[in-house]
GROMACS .gro file of C-alpha atoms in nm:
model
  123
    1MET     CA    1   4.158   0.529   1.675
    2ASP     CA    2   4.365   0.844   1.683
    3TRP     CA    3   4.271   1.004   2.016
    4LYS     CA    4   4.418   1.338   1.907
    5ARG     CA    5   4.133   1.374   1.655
    6LEU     CA    6   3.861   1.323   1.918
    7PRO     CA    7   3.807   1.699   1.986
    8ASP     CA    8   3.773   1.760   1.610
    9LEU     CA    9   3.512   1.485   1.583
   10ARG     CA   10   3.320   1.626   1.878
   11ARG     CA   11   3.315   1.972   1.716
   12LYS     CA   12   3.191   1.828   1.388
   13ILE     CA   13   2.919   1.632   1.563
   14SER     CA   14   2.814   1.943   1.757
   15SER     CA   15   2.797   2.154   1.441
   16ILE     CA   16   2.590   1.888   1.265
   17ARG     CA   17   2.358   1.861   1.565
   18GLU     CA   18   2.311   2.241   1.573
   19ALA     CA   19   2.236   2.249   1.201
   20VAL     CA   20   1.975   1.976   1.235
   21ILE     CA   21   1.815   2.137   1.539
   22GLY     CA   22   1.813   2.473   1.361
   23ARG     CA   23   1.621   2.326   1.068
   24ILE     CA   24   1.376   2.136   1.285
   25GLY     CA   25   1.323   2.420   1.532
   26GLY     CA   26   1.234   2.669   1.262
   27GLY     CA   27   1.549   2.876   1.306
   28GLY     CA   28   1.779   2.950   1.021
   29SER     CA   29   1.773   3.172   0.718
   30ALA     CA   30   1.471   3.334   0.560
   31GLU     CA   31   1.529   3.113   0.256
   32ALA     CA   32   1.488   2.801   0.468
   33ARG     CA   33   1.165   2.936   0.620
   34ALA     CA   34   1.013   3.039   0.284
   35GLN     CA   35   0.936   2.693   0.148
   36PRO     CA   36   0.557   2.653   0.164
   37GLU     CA   37   0.523   2.601  -0.212
   38PRO     CA   38   0.637   2.235  -0.219
   39GLN     CA   39   0.412   2.165   0.077
   40ALA     CA   40   0.117   2.331  -0.097
   41ALA     CA   41   0.170   2.108  -0.398
   42GLN     CA   42   0.201   1.801  -0.174
   43PRO     CA   43  -0.174   1.745  -0.114
   44GLN     CA   44  -0.231   1.748  -0.492
   45ALA     CA   45   0.038   1.484  -0.539
   46ASP     CA   46  -0.101   1.282  -0.246
   47ARG     CA   47  -0.448   1.297  -0.398
   48GLN     CA   48  -0.318   1.171  -0.734
   49LEU     CA   49  -0.122   0.894  -0.565
   50THR     CA   50  -0.425   0.800  -0.357
   51SER     CA   51  -0.643   0.800  -0.666
   52GLN     CA   52  -0.398   0.581  -0.855
   53SER     CA   53  -0.364   0.340  -0.563
   54ALA     CA   54  -0.743   0.334  -0.523
   55GLN     CA   55  -0.784   0.248  -0.890
   56ALA     CA   56  -0.522  -0.027  -0.857
   57LEU     CA   57  -0.701  -0.160  -0.547
   58ILE     CA   58  -1.035  -0.165  -0.730
   59ARG     CA   59  -0.870  -0.348  -1.020
   60ASP     CA   60  -0.728  -0.602  -0.774
   61ILE     CA   61  -1.070  -0.648  -0.614
   62ARG     CA   62  -1.224  -0.719  -0.955
   63GLU     CA   63  -0.949  -0.967  -1.034
   64ALA     CA   64  -0.986  -1.140  -0.696
   65HIS     CA   65  -1.362  -1.169  -0.746
   66ARG     CA   66  -1.309  -1.317  -1.091
   67ASP     CA   67  -1.058  -1.568  -0.949
   68TRP     CA   68  -1.306  -1.662  -0.676
   69VAL     CA   69  -1.584  -1.722  -0.931
   70ASN     CA   70  -1.348  -1.925  -1.150
   71ALA     CA   71  -1.242  -2.136  -0.851
   72HIS     CA   72  -1.608  -2.217  -0.780
   73ARG     CA   73  -1.658  -2.305  -1.145
   74HIS     CA   74  -1.354  -2.533  -1.134
   75PHE     CA   75  -1.497  -2.705  -0.825
   76GLU     CA   76  -1.824  -2.774  -1.006
   77TYR     CA   77  -1.643  -2.958  -1.285
   78ALA     CA   78  -1.379  -3.132  -1.072
   79ALA     CA   79  -1.350  -3.506  -1.119
   80GLY     CA   80  -1.159  -3.715  -0.872
   81PHE     CA   81  -1.032  -3.652  -0.522
   82ASP     CA   82  -0.718  -3.464  -0.624
   83GLN     CA   83  -0.904  -3.215  -0.840
   84ILE     CA   84  -1.168  -3.164  -0.572
   85ASP     CA   85  -0.900  -3.101  -0.309
   86TYR     CA   86  -0.724  -2.859  -0.540
   87ALA     CA   87  -1.050  -2.677  -0.615
   88ILE     CA   88  -1.129  -2.644  -0.244
   89TYR     CA   89  -0.786  -2.497  -0.173
   90ALA     CA   90  -0.823  -2.261  -0.469
   91ILE     CA   91  -1.163  -2.143  -0.340
   92GLU     CA   92  -1.026  -2.084   0.010
   93ALA     CA   93  -0.724  -1.895  -0.122
   94ALA     CA   94  -0.937  -1.682  -0.354
   95GLU     CA   95  -1.181  -1.603  -0.071
   96LYS     CA   96  -0.897  -1.499   0.161
   97ARG     CA   97  -0.746  -1.270  -0.101
   98TYR     CA   98  -1.085  -1.118  -0.186
   99GLU     CA   99  -1.167  -1.058   0.181
  100MET     CA  100  -0.824  -0.907   0.244
  101LEU     CA  101  -0.863  -0.662  -0.044
  102LEU     CA  102  -1.212  -0.564   0.072
  103ARG     CA  103  -1.080  -0.499   0.424
  104GLN     CA  104  -0.798  -0.291   0.278
  105ALA     CA  105  -1.046  -0.086   0.071
  106LYS     CA  106  -1.260  -0.030   0.378
  107LYS     CA  107  -0.957   0.075   0.583
  108LEU     CA  108  -0.847   0.322   0.313
  109ASN     CA  109  -1.206   0.445   0.271
  110VAL     CA  110  -1.209   0.356  -0.097
  111HIS     CA  111  -1.560   0.357  -0.240
  112TRP     CA  112  -1.500   0.052  -0.454
  113ARG     CA  113  -1.863  -0.044  -0.496
  114ILE     CA  114  -1.947   0.273  -0.690
  115GLU     CA  115  -1.648   0.224  -0.919
  116TRP     CA  116  -1.735  -0.145  -0.950
  117GLU     CA  117  -2.083  -0.063  -1.079
  118LYS     CA  118  -1.947   0.200  -1.318
  119GLY     CA  119  -1.717  -0.060  -1.470
  120ALA     CA  120  -1.997  -0.320  -1.483
  121GLY     CA  121  -1.785  -0.547  -1.269
  122ALA     CA  122  -2.077  -0.662  -1.055
  123GLY     CA  123  -2.226  -0.877  -1.328
   0.00000   0.00000   0.00000
């Protein structure tokens, strides 16, 4: 390292630090302070993203339920120890995935049951 450049590096670091603190602390130009428009549009974008992710989660819940039902159906028609073992593992895996998605929907406060009934997914 060139030790003669150390004071220059310290000055650059200090100027960068001041610029960052100025932006975070609210100081700076009037142009930097007058930026509420992107933040006002942010809740709308968040709502759309949340709606899209909620719809995807509901779709995943429907798919997991269908897989769980199919795994039970496969178990009913299994013949032989290997097929029975496979069917049991498939049921357990499908149940775990279904439960995980339901917990995720509950955590995100997604009202999946209403959407489920709209889409006639309960039958």
